[in-house]
Coordinates of C-alpha atoms (C1' of nucleotides) in Angstrom, one line a residue:
Chain A
M1 CA 45.2 14.8 -1.1
K2 CA 46.7 15.9 -2.6
T3 CA 49.2 14.7 -5.0
S4 CA 50.8 17.5 -6.8
A5 CA 51.7 15.7 -9.7
D6 CA 48.9 13.6 -10.0
P7 CA 46.1 15.0 -12.6
G8 CA 44.2 13.0 -12.1
F9 CA 40.3 13.7 -12.7
A10 CA 39.0 14.9 -10.3
F11 CA 37.8 11.1 -8.4
P12 CA 38.8 10.7 -5.0
D13 CA 41.5 8.7 -4.6
W14 CA 40.4 5.6 -3.2
A15 CA 38.6 5.0 -6.3
Y16 CA 42.0 4.8 -7.6
K17 CA 43.0 2.8 -5.7
P18 CA 43.8 -1.0 -7.1
E19 CA 43.1 -1.9 -2.6
S20 CA 39.4 -0.7 -4.4
S21 CA 38.8 -3.6 -6.3
P22 CA 38.8 -6.2 -3.4
G23 CA 37.2 -9.2 -4.2
S24 CA 39.6 -9.7 -6.6
R25 CA 43.3 -9.4 -6.1
Q26 CA 44.2 -8.5 -9.1
I27 CA 43.8 -4.9 -10.3
Q28 CA 39.9 -4.5 -11.8
L29 CA 39.9 -3.0 -15.4
W30 CA 37.5 -0.4 -14.2
H31 CA 40.3 0.6 -12.3
F32 CA 42.6 0.0 -14.7
I33 CA 41.4 2.5 -16.6
L34 CA 40.5 4.8 -14.1
E35 CA 44.7 4.5 -13.0
L36 CA 45.0 5.3 -16.4
L37 CA 42.7 8.2 -16.8
R38 CA 44.5 9.7 -13.8
K39 CA 47.8 10.1 -15.2
E40 CA 48.8 12.8 -17.9
E41 CA 51.2 10.1 -19.1
Y42 CA 47.9 8.6 -20.5
H43 CA 46.0 11.4 -21.5
D44 CA 46.7 10.9 -25.3
V45 CA 45.4 7.5 -25.2
I46 CA 42.0 7.6 -22.7
A47 CA 40.7 10.7 -21.3
W48 CA 37.8 12.4 -19.2
Q49 CA 36.0 14.0 -21.5
G50 CA 32.5 15.5 -22.0
D51 CA 29.8 14.2 -19.0
Y52 CA 31.0 14.3 -15.5
G53 CA 32.7 10.2 -15.0
E54 CA 32.9 9.8 -18.7
F55 CA 35.9 9.2 -20.8
V56 CA 37.1 8.3 -24.2
I57 CA 39.8 6.0 -25.5
K58 CA 41.5 7.3 -27.8
D59 CA 43.6 4.8 -28.3
P60 CA 41.9 1.4 -27.9
D61 CA 44.8 -0.2 -29.1
E62 CA 47.4 1.2 -26.4
V63 CA 45.1 1.0 -24.1
A64 CA 44.4 -2.8 -24.7
R65 CA 48.4 -3.2 -24.9
L66 CA 48.1 -2.0 -21.1
W67 CA 46.0 -3.4 -19.7
G68 CA 47.3 -6.2 -21.2
A69 CA 50.5 -5.6 -20.3
R70 CA 48.9 -5.3 -16.6
K71 CA 47.2 -7.7 -16.7
C72 CA 50.4 -9.8 -18.8
K73 CA 47.3 -11.3 -21.1
P74 CA 49.9 -10.2 -24.0
Q75 CA 46.4 -11.4 -26.7
M76 CA 44.6 -8.8 -24.8
N77 CA 42.9 -6.3 -27.9
Y78 CA 40.6 -4.1 -28.1
D79 CA 37.3 -6.0 -28.8
K80 CA 38.5 -8.1 -25.4
L81 CA 38.9 -5.4 -23.0
S82 CA 36.1 -3.8 -24.7
R83 CA 34.1 -7.4 -23.7
A84 CA 34.8 -7.1 -20.4
L85 CA 34.2 -3.3 -20.2
R86 CA 30.7 -4.5 -21.1
Y87 CA 30.2 -6.6 -18.2
Y88 CA 30.0 -4.1 -15.9
Y89 CA 27.1 -2.3 -17.1
N90 CA 25.1 -4.2 -16.0
K91 CA 27.0 -4.3 -12.7
R92 CA 26.6 -0.3 -13.9
I93 CA 29.7 0.5 -13.2
L94 CA 30.6 1.8 -16.3
H95 CA 27.9 2.5 -18.7
K96 CA 28.7 3.3 -22.9
T97 CA 28.5 6.0 -23.9
K98 CA 26.2 6.0 -26.8
G99 CA 27.0 7.6 -30.2
K100 CA 30.0 8.4 -29.2
R101 CA 33.0 6.4 -30.3
F102 CA 34.9 4.5 -26.8
T103 CA 33.3 6.5 -25.2
Y104 CA 32.3 4.8 -21.5
K105 CA 31.0 6.5 -18.7
F106 CA 31.7 5.9 -15.3
N107 CA 29.1 5.5 -12.8
F108 CA 30.5 7.3 -9.9
N109 CA 27.9 6.8 -7.5
K110 CA 29.0 4.1 -7.0
L111 CA 32.1 4.2 -6.6
V112 CA 32.0 7.1 -4.6
L113 CA 29.4 6.2 -2.7
V114 CA 31.6 3.7 -1.3
N115 CA 33.5 5.9 0.6
Y116 CA 31.2 8.2 1.2
P117 CA 31.5 10.0 3.9
F118 CA 32.7 8.8 6.8
I119 CA 31.7 11.9 8.4
D120 CA 34.4 12.8 10.7
M121 CA 32.1 14.2 13.5
G122 CA 34.8 15.0 15.9
S123 CA 36.7 17.0 13.9
G124 CA 33.6 17.9 12.2
R125 CA 35.8 17.6 9.4
V126 CA 36.0 14.5 7.0
P127 CA 39.2 13.5 6.1
Q128 CA 41.3 14.1 4.0
S129 CA 42.8 11.6 3.2
A130 CA 41.7 8.9 4.9
P131 CA 37.8 9.0 5.2
P132 CA 36.9 7.4 8.8
V133 CA 35.9 3.4 7.5
P134 CA 33.5 0.9 8.6
T135 CA 36.3 -1.0 9.9
G136 CA 37.8 -2.6 7.4
G137 CA 35.7 -5.1 6.8
S138 CA 32.4 -4.7 8.9
H139 CA 29.8 -3.2 6.6
F140 CA 26.9 -3.0 7.5
R141 CA 25.2 -4.7 6.2
F142 CA 20.9 -3.9 6.0
P143 CA 19.0 -6.2 5.3
P144 CA 17.3 -7.2 2.4
S145 CA 20.0 -6.3 1.0
T146 CA 23.5 -6.2 -0.7
P147 CA 23.3 -6.5 -4.2
S148 CA 26.2 -8.0 -4.6
D149 CA 26.3 -6.7 -8.1
V150 CA 29.0 -4.6 -8.7
L151 CA 31.1 -3.9 -6.1
S152 CA 30.4 -6.7 -4.1
S153 CA 29.4 -5.1 -1.0
S154 CA 32.7 -4.6 1.0
E155 CA 34.9 -6.1 -1.4
E156 CA 34.8 -3.6 -4.5
L157 CA 35.3 -0.5 -2.5
R158 CA 35.8 -1.5 0.3
S159 CA 38.2 0.2 1.8
P160 CA 38.0 3.3 1.2
G161 CA 39.4 4.3 3.7
M162 CA 42.2 5.3 2.3
F163 CA 41.7 8.1 0.2
S164 CA 45.8 9.7 -0.9
S165 CA 48.0 7.5 0.6
V166 CA 47.7 4.2 -1.6
A167 CA 46.6 6.5 -4.4
R168 CA 50.0 7.9 -3.7
R169 CA 50.8 4.8 -5.0
M170 CA 49.4 4.2 -7.1
A171 CA 50.4 6.8 -9.2
R172 CA 54.1 6.3 -8.8
G173 CA 53.3 3.5 -10.8
S174 CA 52.1 0.9 -10.8
V175 CA 50.3 0.1 -14.3
S176 CA 51.2 -2.2 -15.3
D177 CA 52.7 -4.6 -12.7
C178 CA 53.3 -7.6 -14.5
S179 CA 56.4 -9.1 -14.2
D180 CA 57.4 -6.8 -11.1
G181 CA 59.0 -4.3 -12.3
T182 CA 59.4 -4.8 -16.6
S183 CA 56.3 -2.8 -17.0
T184 CA 55.5 -0.5 -14.3
N185 CA 58.0 2.4 -16.1
S186 CA 58.3 0.6 -19.2
E187 CA 54.6 0.6 -19.4
L188 CA 54.5 4.1 -18.1
E189 CA 56.7 5.1 -20.9
E190 CA 55.6 3.5 -23.7
A191 CA 52.4 5.4 -22.9
V192 CA 54.1 8.3 -23.5
G193 CA 56.0 7.4 -26.5
A194 CA 52.6 6.9 -27.5
D195 CA 51.2 10.4 -27.0
E196 CA 54.8 11.9 -28.3
R197 CA 54.9 9.8 -31.8
G198 CA 51.5 10.5 -32.7
M199 CA 48.7 12.1 -31.3
G200 CA 49.2 15.3 -32.1
P201 CA 45.7 16.5 -32.6
D202 CA 45.2 15.3 -29.2
R203 CA 46.7 17.7 -27.2
A204 CA 44.4 19.8 -29.0
Y205 CA 42.2 17.9 -27.8
R206 CA 44.0 17.5 -24.4
G207 CA 42.4 21.6 -23.8
L208 CA 39.6 20.5 -23.9
L209 CA 39.6 18.0 -21.4
P210 CA 38.3 18.6 -18.4
P211 CA 40.6 20.0 -15.9
R212 CA 41.8 17.4 -13.9
L213 CA 41.6 17.9 -10.4
P214 CA 43.0 16.6 -7.5
H215 CA 41.3 14.0 -6.2
D216 CA 40.9 15.4 -3.1
S217 CA 38.9 18.4 -4.3
L218 CA 35.7 15.7 -4.8
F219 CA 35.3 16.1 -1.6
R220 CA 36.1 19.7 -1.3
I221 CA 33.2 19.8 -2.7
Y222 CA 30.6 18.2 -1.3
P223 CA 32.1 19.5 1.4
A224 CA 31.1 23.0 -0.1
G225 CA 27.4 22.1 -1.2
L226 CA 26.8 20.8 2.7
G227 CA 28.4 23.4 4.4
R228 CA 25.3 25.6 4.8
H229 CA 28.6 28.1 3.7
G230 CA 29.0 26.7 0.3
P231 CA 25.6 25.3 -0.6
R232 CA 26.3 26.1 -4.1
V233 CA 28.8 25.2 -5.8
H234 CA 28.6 25.5 -8.9
P235 CA 28.2 22.8 -10.8
D236 CA 31.4 23.5 -12.8
S237 CA 33.2 23.4 -10.1
L238 CA 35.8 21.5 -10.7
S239 CA 35.0 18.7 -8.6
P240 CA 33.8 15.3 -10.6
F241 CA 30.6 15.3 -9.4
P242 CA 28.5 17.3 -10.8
V243 CA 26.2 19.8 -7.7
S244 CA 23.4 19.2 -8.2
P245 CA 21.6 22.7 -8.4
L246 CA 19.2 22.0 -5.7
P247 CA 16.8 23.3 -6.5
G248 CA 15.3 23.4 -2.5
P249 CA 15.6 26.4 -1.1
G250 CA 18.7 26.6 1.7
G251 CA 19.9 24.3 -1.7
L252 CA 19.4 21.0 -0.2
L253 CA 22.3 20.7 1.0
G254 CA 21.1 17.8 2.6
P255 CA 22.5 15.7 -0.4
N256 CA 26.1 17.1 0.1
L257 CA 25.8 14.7 3.1
S258 CA 26.9 12.2 0.4
P259 CA 28.7 12.6 -2.8
A260 CA 26.3 10.4 -4.1
L261 CA 23.6 13.2 -2.9
S262 CA 25.5 15.9 -4.4
M263 CA 26.1 13.9 -7.6
T264 CA 22.8 14.9 -9.0
P265 CA 22.0 15.5 -12.6
T266 CA 23.2 18.7 -13.7
P267 CA 21.8 20.2 -16.5
H268 CA 25.9 20.3 -17.7
M269 CA 28.4 19.9 -15.9
S270 CA 31.3 20.8 -17.8
Y271 CA 34.4 20.0 -15.3
T272 CA 35.6 23.4 -16.1
P273 CA 38.2 24.3 -15.7
S274 CA 39.4 26.5 -13.6
P275 CA 42.7 25.9 -12.7
S276 CA 41.8 28.4 -10.4
M277 CA 38.5 26.8 -8.2
S278 CA 40.9 24.4 -7.1
S279 CA 42.5 27.0 -4.6
P280 CA 39.5 27.9 -3.4
M281 CA 37.9 25.0 -2.6
L282 CA 40.2 23.8 -1.4
G283 CA 39.3 25.5 1.7
S284 CA 36.0 23.9 1.7
H285 CA 36.7 20.9 4.0
F286 CA 33.0 19.0 4.0
S287 CA 32.0 19.3 7.5
F288 CA 29.3 19.3 9.4
N289 CA 28.5 20.2 12.4
Q290 CA 27.7 18.1 14.6
E291 CA 24.1 19.5 15.3
D292 CA 23.7 19.1 10.9
M293 CA 24.6 15.4 11.9
K294 CA 22.3 14.3 14.4
H295 CA 19.9 15.1 11.9
Y296 CA 21.1 13.5 9.6
L297 CA 21.8 10.3 11.9
Q298 CA 18.1 10.8 13.3
A299 CA 17.3 11.3 10.2
H300 CA 18.5 8.1 9.4
T301 CA 17.9 6.2 13.0
Q302 CA 14.8 6.9 11.7
S303 CA 15.0 5.9 8.5
V304 CA 16.0 3.3 9.5
Y305 CA 13.2 2.1 11.4
N306 CA 10.9 2.8 9.2
Y307 CA 12.4 0.4 6.1
H308 CA 12.4 -1.9 9.4
L309 CA 16.1 -2.1 9.3
S310 CA 17.6 -3.7 12.2
P311 CA 18.3 -2.9 15.2
R312 CA 21.7 -3.0 15.1
A313 CA 22.2 0.1 13.1
F314 CA 22.2 2.4 15.9
L315 CA 24.2 0.8 17.4
H316 CA 26.5 3.0 15.6
Y317 CA 24.9 6.1 17.3
P318 CA 24.9 5.9 20.9
N319 CA 25.0 9.3 20.3
I320 CA 21.6 9.4 18.7
I321 CA 18.5 9.6 20.0
I322 CA 16.3 6.8 18.4
P323 CA 13.1 8.1 17.2
Q324 CA 10.1 7.0 18.0
P325 CA 10.3 4.5 14.7
H326 CA 5.7 5.4 15.2
R327 CA 6.0 7.9 15.4
P328 CA 4.1 9.8 12.0
T329 CA 6.0 13.7 12.2
L330 CA 9.2 11.5 12.7
E331 CA 9.2 9.1 9.8
K332 CA 7.9 11.9 8.1
P333 CA 11.5 13.7 8.3
A334 CA 13.1 10.4 8.0
A335 CA 11.4 9.7 4.5
H336 CA 12.3 12.9 3.9
H337 CA 15.8 12.9 5.1
L338 CA 16.2 10.4 2.8
H339 CA 16.4 13.6 0.3
C340 CA 17.7 16.2 2.5
P341 CA 20.5 16.9 4.3
P342 CA 21.0 17.3 8.0
L343 CA 19.5 21.2 8.1
P344 CA 17.3 20.9 5.3
L345 CA 15.5 17.6 6.9
S346 CA 15.2 19.7 10.1
H347 CA 13.7 22.6 8.3
S348 CA 11.6 20.4 6.0
L349 CA 10.3 18.4 9.3
N350 CA 8.9 22.0 9.9
Q351 CA 8.0 22.4 7.2
Q352 CA 6.2 19.7 6.2
A353 CA 5.1 19.6 9.9
A354 CA 2.9 21.9 8.6
G355 CA 2.4 22.1 5.6
G356 CA 2.7 18.5 4.7
E357 CA 2.6 17.4 1.2
E358 CA 3.6 20.9 -0.2
R359 CA 6.7 20.0 -0.2
E360 CA 5.8 19.3 -3.8
Q361 CA 6.4 22.5 -4.5
H362 CA 9.9 22.7 -3.6
P363 CA 10.8 20.7 -6.3
S364 CA 14.3 19.1 -5.4
P365 CA 16.8 17.6 -7.2
F366 CA 16.3 14.0 -6.9
K367 CA 13.4 12.0 -8.7
F368 CA 13.1 8.6 -8.5
K369 CA 13.1 6.9 -11.4
L370 CA 11.9 3.0 -11.8
Q371 CA 14.7 1.5 -13.2
P372 CA 14.4 -1.9 -14.7
P373 CA 17.0 -5.1 -14.7
P374 CA 19.4 -3.8 -17.3
L375 CA 18.0 -5.7 -19.6
G376 CA 19.6 -8.1 -22.0
R377 CA 19.7 -7.0 -25.6
K378 CA 16.7 -9.7 -27.1
Q379 CA 14.9 -8.2 -23.8
R380 CA 15.0 -5.1 -24.3
D381 CA 14.2 -5.5 -28.0
S382 CA 11.1 -7.1 -27.1
G383 CA 10.4 -5.8 -23.7
S384 CA 10.5 -2.4 -25.7
S385 CA 6.9 -2.4 -24.5
L386 CA 7.1 -2.7 -20.9
A387 CA 10.1 0.6 -20.9
A388 CA 7.6 2.5 -22.2
A389 CA 4.5 1.4 -19.3
S390 CA 7.1 2.0 -16.6
S391 CA 8.0 4.7 -17.4
S392 CA 4.8 6.1 -17.9
S393 CA 4.1 4.7 -14.6
S394 CA 7.4 6.0 -13.1
S395 CA 7.6 9.3 -14.3
S396 CA 4.6 9.9 -12.3
Q397 CA 5.4 8.7 -8.7
S398 CA 8.5 10.5 -9.5
S399 CA 7.4 13.6 -10.2
S400 CA 6.0 14.0 -6.9
F401 CA 6.7 11.4 -4.7
T402 CA 3.2 12.9 -3.0
G403 CA 1.4 10.6 -1.9
S404 CA 1.3 7.2 -1.0
S405 CA -2.0 7.1 -2.1
Q406 CA -0.2 7.7 -5.4
I407 CA 2.3 5.7 -5.6
I408 CA 0.3 2.5 -4.2
N409 CA -2.4 3.2 -7.2
S410 CA 0.4 2.9 -9.5
S411 CA 1.1 -0.1 -7.7
V412 CA -1.1 -1.6 -6.7
A413 CA -3.2 -1.1 -10.2
A414 CA -0.1 -2.1 -12.1
G415 CA 0.1 -5.0 -9.5
P416 CA 3.3 -6.7 -7.8
P417 CA 6.3 -5.0 -8.7
K418 CA 8.1 -6.8 -11.2
I419 CA 10.6 -4.3 -12.2
K420 CA 13.7 -4.1 -10.5
V421 CA 14.4 -0.9 -9.8
E422 CA 17.3 0.1 -8.6
P423 CA 18.5 2.7 -6.3
I424 CA 18.8 6.6 -7.9
S425 CA 22.2 6.0 -6.1
D426 CA 25.0 6.3 -8.5
I427 CA 25.8 8.5 -11.0
E428 CA 23.1 7.2 -13.3
S429 CA 21.1 9.7 -11.7
E430 CA 22.4 12.1 -12.4
E431 CA 22.8 11.1 -16.4
E432 CA 18.9 10.8 -15.9
V433 CA 19.2 14.1 -15.5
E434 CA 21.7 14.8 -17.9
V435 CA 21.0 15.8 -21.4
T436 CA 24.3 16.3 -22.0
D437 CA 24.7 12.9 -24.2
I438 CA 22.0 11.6 -26.2
S439 CA 22.8 8.6 -24.1
D440 CA 21.3 9.6 -21.3
E441 CA 18.8 11.3 -23.0
D442 CA 18.0 8.0 -24.8
E443 CA 17.1 6.4 -22.0
L444 CA 15.8 8.9 -20.5
N445 CA 13.1 9.1 -22.7
H446 CA 13.5 5.8 -22.4
S447 CA 11.9 5.8 -18.8
D448 CA 15.7 4.5 -18.5
E449 CA 15.9 0.7 -19.6
E450 CA 19.0 0.4 -17.4
E451 CA 22.1 0.5 -16.0
Q452 CA 22.5 3.7 -16.9
G453 CA 19.6 5.9 -15.3
G454 CA 17.9 6.2 -13.4
I455 CA 17.0 4.2 -10.8
F456 CA 14.1 3.8 -9.5
T457 CA 14.7 4.4 -6.7
P458 CA 12.8 1.8 -4.7
T459 CA 14.2 2.9 -1.5
A460 CA 11.9 6.4 -2.1
H461 CA 9.4 4.1 -3.2
H462 CA 9.9 1.0 -0.5
Y463 CA 10.2 3.7 1.6
H464 CA 7.2 5.2 1.2
H465 CA 5.1 2.0 1.3
Q466 CA 6.9 1.3 4.4
L467 CA 6.0 4.3 5.6
N468 CA 2.4 4.3 4.8
S469 CA 2.5 1.2 6.2
Y470 CA 3.4 2.8 9.0
L471 CA 0.7 5.4 8.6
R472 CA -1.9 3.7 8.2
A473 CA -0.8 1.3 10.8
N474 CA -0.6 4.1 13.7
G475 CA -4.0 5.2 12.5
T476 CA -2.5 8.4 11.4
G477 CA -3.7 8.4 8.8
S478 CA -5.0 8.5 5.3
S479 CA -2.5 6.4 2.5
H480 CA -2.4 10.4 1.5
S481 CA -0.2 11.0 4.2
A482 CA 2.5 9.7 2.4
P483 CA 4.4 12.3 3.0
P484 CA 6.1 13.8 -0.2
H485 CA 8.8 13.3 -1.1
S486 CA 10.2 15.0 -2.7
H487 CA 13.6 13.5 -4.7
P488 CA 14.8 10.8 -3.6
E489 CA 17.3 10.2 -5.1
E490 CA 20.8 9.8 -4.0
D491 CA 20.8 10.1 -1.8
P492 CA 23.2 7.5 -0.3
D493 CA 20.0 7.6 2.2
D494 CA 18.5 6.4 0.0
D495 CA 20.3 3.6 -1.4
V496 CA 20.9 3.2 2.6
F497 CA 17.1 2.5 2.1
K498 CA 16.7 1.1 -1.1
T499 CA 18.9 -1.9 -0.2
P500 CA 17.3 -2.6 2.6
A501 CA 13.8 -3.2 0.2
T502 CA 13.6 -6.6 -0.8
P503 CA 13.1 -6.7 -4.0
P504 CA 9.9 -7.8 -5.2
I505 CA 9.0 -10.8 -6.9
G506 CA 6.3 -10.4 -7.3
S507 CA 3.4 -12.3 -6.1
S508 CA 1.1 -10.3 -7.6
S509 CA -1.1 -11.2 -4.3
Q510 CA 0.9 -8.7 -2.9
A511 CA 0.5 -4.2 -3.0
F512 CA 2.5 -3.7 -0.8
P513 CA 6.0 -6.7 -2.4
L514 CA 8.2 -4.1 -1.3
I515 CA 7.8 -3.5 2.2
N516 CA 6.4 -6.1 3.5
L517 CA 8.8 -9.0 3.1
K518 CA 8.7 -9.9 6.0
S519 CA 6.6 -7.7 9.2
E520 CA 3.8 -5.7 7.0
P521 CA 1.3 -8.0 5.4
G522 CA 0.9 -7.0 1.7
Q523 CA -2.3 -5.0 1.2
A524 CA -2.1 -2.0 2.0
A525 CA -5.2 -1.7 3.6
P526 CA -5.0 -4.0 5.8
I527 CA -1.9 -3.7 7.1
S528 CA -2.4 -1.9 10.0
P529 CA -2.5 -2.3 14.0
C530 CA -2.3 -5.9 13.2
I531 CA 0.7 -6.3 14.5
P532 CA 2.5 -4.1 17.1
L533 CA 5.1 -2.1 16.9
K534 CA 7.6 -4.3 19.4
L535 CA 6.5 -7.0 17.7
R536 CA 7.7 -5.4 14.2
F537 CA 10.4 -4.4 15.5
K538 CA 11.3 -8.2 17.3
R539 CA 10.7 -9.8 14.1
R540 CA 12.7 -6.8 11.8
W541 CA 16.0 -7.5 14.1
S542 CA 15.8 -11.3 14.5
E543 CA 14.9 -11.2 10.4
D544 CA 18.9 -8.8 10.6
Q545 CA 20.2 -11.6 12.6
K546 CA 19.4 -14.0 9.3
M547 CA 20.0 -10.6 6.7
E548 CA 24.4 -11.0 6.5
A549 CA 23.8 -14.1 5.5
E550 CA 21.5 -12.9 3.2
G551 CA 23.3 -10.4 1.5
E552 CA 24.0 -12.9 -1.3
R553 CA 20.7 -13.3 -2.1
D554 CA 20.1 -9.9 -3.4
E555 CA 22.1 -11.3 -6.4
A556 CA 19.8 -14.1 -7.5
E557 CA 17.4 -11.8 -6.2
D558 CA 18.5 -9.7 -9.1
K559 CA 18.8 -12.3 -11.3
K560 CA 14.9 -13.9 -10.3
V561 CA 13.4 -9.7 -10.3
R562 CA 14.8 -10.3 -14.2
A563 CA 13.1 -13.2 -14.9
D564 CA 9.9 -11.4 -13.7
R565 CA 10.1 -8.6 -15.5
E566 CA 10.4 -10.7 -18.1
E567 CA 7.6 -12.1 -16.7
E568 CA 6.0 -8.7 -16.7
K569 CA 6.5 -7.9 -19.7
K570 CA 4.6 -10.6 -21.2
V571 CA 1.9 -8.8 -19.0
G572 CA 2.5 -5.7 -19.8
E573 CA 1.9 -4.4 -17.2
A574 CA 5.1 -1.8 -16.2
E575 CA 5.0 -1.4 -12.5
N576 CA 7.7 -0.3 -10.1
G577 CA 9.4 -2.3 -7.8
G578 CA 11.1 -2.5 -5.6
G579 CA 14.6 -4.0 -6.0
R580 CA 17.4 -3.4 -4.5
G581 CA 20.4 -1.8 -6.5
E582 CA 23.4 -3.0 -6.2
A583 CA 24.9 0.2 -5.7
G584 CA 22.7 0.4 -2.6
G585 CA 24.1 -2.7 -1.4
V586 CA 27.8 -1.6 -1.7
I587 CA 27.1 2.0 -0.7
L588 CA 25.4 0.7 2.7
G589 CA 28.0 -1.4 3.9
L590 CA 30.5 1.2 3.4
M591 CA 28.5 4.3 4.4
L592 CA 27.8 2.4 7.1
P593 CA 27.6 5.4 9.9
P594 CA 30.9 6.5 11.0
P595 CA 32.3 4.8 14.2
P596 CA 31.0 5.9 18.0
T597 CA 34.2 7.6 18.0
Q598 CA 35.9 8.6 15.9
R599 CA 39.2 7.8 17.4
R600 CA 37.9 4.8 17.0
A601 CA 36.9 4.7 13.5
S602 CA 40.7 6.3 12.6
S603 CA 42.8 3.6 14.2
E604 CA 41.0 1.3 12.8
L605 CA 41.2 3.9 9.4
Q606 CA 44.9 3.5 9.7
R607 CA 45.3 -0.4 10.8
A608 CA 43.4 -0.9 7.6
T609 CA 44.4 1.3 5.4
A610 CA 48.4 -0.3 6.2
Q611 CA 46.6 -3.3 5.3
L612 CA 44.9 -2.4 2.1
S613 CA 48.4 -0.4 1.0
L614 CA 49.8 -3.6 1.6
E615 CA 47.8 -5.8 -1.1
N616 CA 49.5 -4.7 -4.0
T617 CA 49.6 -6.4 -7.4
G618 CA 51.6 -8.2 -9.6
C619 CA 51.9 -10.6 -11.9
Chain B
dC1 C1' 31.7 -0.4 -33.6
dT2 C1' 29.0 -2.0 -30.1
dC3 C1' 26.2 -6.3 -27.3
dG4 C1' 25.3 -9.6 -25.5
dG5 C1' 26.0 -15.2 -24.7
dA6 C1' 28.7 -19.0 -23.6
dA7 C1' 32.5 -20.9 -22.3
dA8 C1' 37.2 -21.6 -20.1
dG9 C1' 41.0 -20.3 -17.1
dC10 C1' 42.5 -18.0 -13.2
Chain C
dG1 C1' 34.0 -13.6 -9.6
dC2 C1' 36.8 -11.6 -13.2
dT3 C1' 37.7 -11.4 -16.8
dT4 C1' 39.7 -13.5 -21.2
dT5 C1' 38.1 -15.9 -25.8
dC6 C1' 35.3 -16.7 -29.4
dC7 C1' 31.9 -15.2 -31.9
dG8 C1' 27.2 -14.2 -34.0
dA9 C1' 24.2 -10.6 -34.3
dG10 C1' 23.1 -5.0 -35.0

DNA sequence: CTCGGAAAGC
DNA sequence: GCTTTCCGAG
């Protein structure tokens, strides 16, 4: 809920909790940054500024000092700290706002997604402070995925569970725990002192800063989007997350399901400060009606099937009726579902049934991007050509997820996708859209090179392929029948999907590297009926079992992908590949479907929370 | 300033 | 795994 005192930016509380950085017992830098960011005392040192998630280190030395204090590394300096920050680029936790000194931007999508909506079906609203978390450690992993990247799935943000409680704790004081006690307060004070000392200008600056909202607001906001009633939240809304201006009818509420969804880039989100907003927003809850949820879940389920995900997933949704995988109709929806919210989903379904491809007409806010793996500097330099190529291909796809044919063509023509495709789930997606800052634009132009932006969503891609395959297998149809995808992008679901997708590693022979990994034949046309559905599922299932173990593989694959990408560069071909997104992994893990029962979830959550709360650190 | 490779630490 | 430390390069 809200910490009245907390000026925090709009990130969810969980984002601030140390616990959110699981993997490490020690606080992680990004977390620390967030911590500073949320405290007014440090606004003169570091503060949100510019686009959503963007912050400026006003006093690098001070930040470094604080960080050093926290980590008991007196020798810390901005150079070192910034190096650590740069390591986040590849992880996509952070990226640099080009052209702006000391300015970085969080990829909250990633972070947020993790906590994403643990929807409380029972009550119909999401718990503000403590979303139900999938049981502590269990994360559901979608198959091949889990990008180990950034937040190791379960680890980093694993406990989305507690939002506020922890946050509060943190707020109380933990900027620095070095040598117990000493610092927390002292540091804080120091920081404050610093402010006073000499940052006159900052004050003015402050005014410019986005208003800080209670973390809670975030969640509320999403809901707003979700709610049918509040579908259109002003982008300006307090929420840090840009609300996507959903073009679609009815506003694609869908995306709202997850924050990620809402992350759609907004042309410009200023965090607008309207203090007033907060209260109104408060009213809106993250609520779904069961129907919506159902739709959502069904879609999800369907998707899972389509993605040949493990059936286990369904276990989570006992109440849900699993759609028949092979039914084309459902499939479409499923696909659709990527970007659409539950309600919309149903909506779209109908529409689709009727009008099929016309969906495109409603440009959805989401789009895909091909996202090559972050290139190293060297690579980037040499790979520019590649980027260009990829961009072109991606653009076509992204612009219209029209049909499999298109995709297929591109992929086929191009050959196996070697490029690492990343899901857009992250904020990155937002970035892409946002033209706000230079960096973003830059990236856009370049067809996103890396982390920043967009990420093509392999997911969508994969999904598509798979879908097509499916259709074909079922005799449904032509390659064209593929459902037009609107915009996969930010959906959390996308992430979900994408996650499953396996990185295309490339054997050039495979037309659909992504999909077929296992069950489906690589060749497009051929896929067919050769493999009975049952068999396929069976295989999936078994594979699924392996999956858990495979999680780690992702990273390796990632690397592999990169390597592939390089090769690709050499070849000069740009493609879409499948890749897995890091974020996706994380997201998936946390996003798991809510436990069948809320109560159970709640209890688990509580447990987890309690557990987590115990873990604070110190040096 | 910024970027990342490399190596070392925890 | 996540930095911390160094460092050359842009």
